[in-house]
PDB file of N, CA and C in Angstrom:
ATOM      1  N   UNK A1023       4.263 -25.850  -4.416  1.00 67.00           N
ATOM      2  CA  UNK A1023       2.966 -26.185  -5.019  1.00 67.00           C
ATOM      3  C   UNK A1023       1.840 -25.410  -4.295  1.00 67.00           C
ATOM      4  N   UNK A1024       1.845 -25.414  -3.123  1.00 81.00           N
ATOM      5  CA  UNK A1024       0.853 -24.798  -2.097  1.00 81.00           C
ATOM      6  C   UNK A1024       0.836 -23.687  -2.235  1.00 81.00           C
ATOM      7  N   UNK A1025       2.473 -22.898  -2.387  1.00 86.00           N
ATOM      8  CA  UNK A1025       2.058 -20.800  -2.887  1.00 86.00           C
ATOM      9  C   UNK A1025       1.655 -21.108  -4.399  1.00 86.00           C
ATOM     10  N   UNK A1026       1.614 -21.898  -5.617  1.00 89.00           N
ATOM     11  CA  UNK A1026       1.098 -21.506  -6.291  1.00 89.00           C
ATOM     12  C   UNK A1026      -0.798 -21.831  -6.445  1.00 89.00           C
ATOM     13  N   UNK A1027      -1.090 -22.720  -5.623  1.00 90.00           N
ATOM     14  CA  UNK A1027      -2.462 -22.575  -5.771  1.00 90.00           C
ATOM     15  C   UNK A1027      -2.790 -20.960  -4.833  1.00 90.00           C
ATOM     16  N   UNK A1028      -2.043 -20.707  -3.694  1.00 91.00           N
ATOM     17  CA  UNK A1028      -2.587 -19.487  -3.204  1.00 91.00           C
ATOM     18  C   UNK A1028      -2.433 -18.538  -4.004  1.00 91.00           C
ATOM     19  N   UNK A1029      -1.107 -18.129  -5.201  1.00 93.00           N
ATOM     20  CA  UNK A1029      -1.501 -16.947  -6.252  1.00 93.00           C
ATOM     21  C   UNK A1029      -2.811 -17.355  -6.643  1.00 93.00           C
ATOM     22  N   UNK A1030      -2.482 -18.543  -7.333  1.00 94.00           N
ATOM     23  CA  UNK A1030      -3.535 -18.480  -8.246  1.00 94.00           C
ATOM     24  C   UNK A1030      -5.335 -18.354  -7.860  1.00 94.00           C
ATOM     25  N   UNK A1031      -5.409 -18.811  -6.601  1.00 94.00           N
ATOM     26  CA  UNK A1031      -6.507 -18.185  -5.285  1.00 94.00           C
ATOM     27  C   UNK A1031      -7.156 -16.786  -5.553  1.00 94.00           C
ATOM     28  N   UNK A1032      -5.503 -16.283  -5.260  1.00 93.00           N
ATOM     29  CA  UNK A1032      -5.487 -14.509  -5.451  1.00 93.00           C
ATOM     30  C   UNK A1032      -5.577 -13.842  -5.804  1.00 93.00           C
ATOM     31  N   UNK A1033      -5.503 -14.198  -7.265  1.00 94.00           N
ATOM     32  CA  UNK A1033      -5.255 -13.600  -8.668  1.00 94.00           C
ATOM     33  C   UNK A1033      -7.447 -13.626  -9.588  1.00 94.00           C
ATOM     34  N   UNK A1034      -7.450 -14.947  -8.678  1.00 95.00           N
ATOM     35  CA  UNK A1034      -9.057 -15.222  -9.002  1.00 95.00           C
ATOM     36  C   UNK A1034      -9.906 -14.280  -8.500  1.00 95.00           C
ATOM     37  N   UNK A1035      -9.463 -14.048  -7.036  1.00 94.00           N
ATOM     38  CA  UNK A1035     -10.530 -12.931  -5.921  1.00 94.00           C
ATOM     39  C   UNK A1035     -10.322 -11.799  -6.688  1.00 94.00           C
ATOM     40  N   UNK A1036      -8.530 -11.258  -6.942  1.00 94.00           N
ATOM     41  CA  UNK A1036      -8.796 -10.101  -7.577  1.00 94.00           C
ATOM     42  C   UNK A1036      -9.882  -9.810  -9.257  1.00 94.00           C
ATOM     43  N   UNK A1037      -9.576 -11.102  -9.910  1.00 93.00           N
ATOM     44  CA  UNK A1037     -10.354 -11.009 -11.396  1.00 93.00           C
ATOM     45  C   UNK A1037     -12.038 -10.580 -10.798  1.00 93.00           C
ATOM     46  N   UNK A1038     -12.300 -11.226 -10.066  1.00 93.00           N
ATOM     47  CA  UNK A1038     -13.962 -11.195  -9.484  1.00 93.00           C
ATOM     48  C   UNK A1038     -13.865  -9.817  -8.976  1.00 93.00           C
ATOM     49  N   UNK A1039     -13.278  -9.086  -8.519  1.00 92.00           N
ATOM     50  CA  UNK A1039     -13.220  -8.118  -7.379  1.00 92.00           C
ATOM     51  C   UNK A1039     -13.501  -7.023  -8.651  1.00 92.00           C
ATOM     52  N   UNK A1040     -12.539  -7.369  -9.649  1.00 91.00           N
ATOM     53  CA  UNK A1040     -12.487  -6.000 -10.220  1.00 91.00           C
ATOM     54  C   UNK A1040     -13.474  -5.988 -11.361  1.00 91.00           C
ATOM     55  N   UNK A1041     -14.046  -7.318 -12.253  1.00 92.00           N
ATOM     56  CA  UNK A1041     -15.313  -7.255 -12.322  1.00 92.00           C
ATOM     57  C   UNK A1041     -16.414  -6.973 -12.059  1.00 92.00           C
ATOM     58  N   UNK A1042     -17.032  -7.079 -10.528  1.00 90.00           N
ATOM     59  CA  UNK A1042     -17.811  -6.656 -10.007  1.00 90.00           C
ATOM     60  C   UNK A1042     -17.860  -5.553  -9.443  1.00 90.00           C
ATOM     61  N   UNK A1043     -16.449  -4.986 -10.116  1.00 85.00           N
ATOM     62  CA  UNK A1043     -16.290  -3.161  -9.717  1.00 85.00           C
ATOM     63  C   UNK A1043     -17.020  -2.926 -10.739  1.00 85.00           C
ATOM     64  N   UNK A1044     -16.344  -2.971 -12.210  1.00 78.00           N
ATOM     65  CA  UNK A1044     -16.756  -2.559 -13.357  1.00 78.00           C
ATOM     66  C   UNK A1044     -18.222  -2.765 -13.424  1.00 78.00           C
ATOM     67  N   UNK A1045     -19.148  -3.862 -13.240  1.00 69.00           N
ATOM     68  CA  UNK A1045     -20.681  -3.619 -12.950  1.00 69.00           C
ATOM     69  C   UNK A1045     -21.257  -2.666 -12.121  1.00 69.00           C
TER      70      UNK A1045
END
């Protein structure tokens, strides 16, 4: 249960990360 909240953590930083590339 605990590694899937950390993907899913991970997967969030990257969505933001690569959004705020594209801006």
């Amino acid at each position: 249960m605990l590694c899937w909240i950390n993907l899913k953590f991970h997967f969030s930083l990257l969505h933001l990360y690569f959004l705020g590339f594209r801006n």
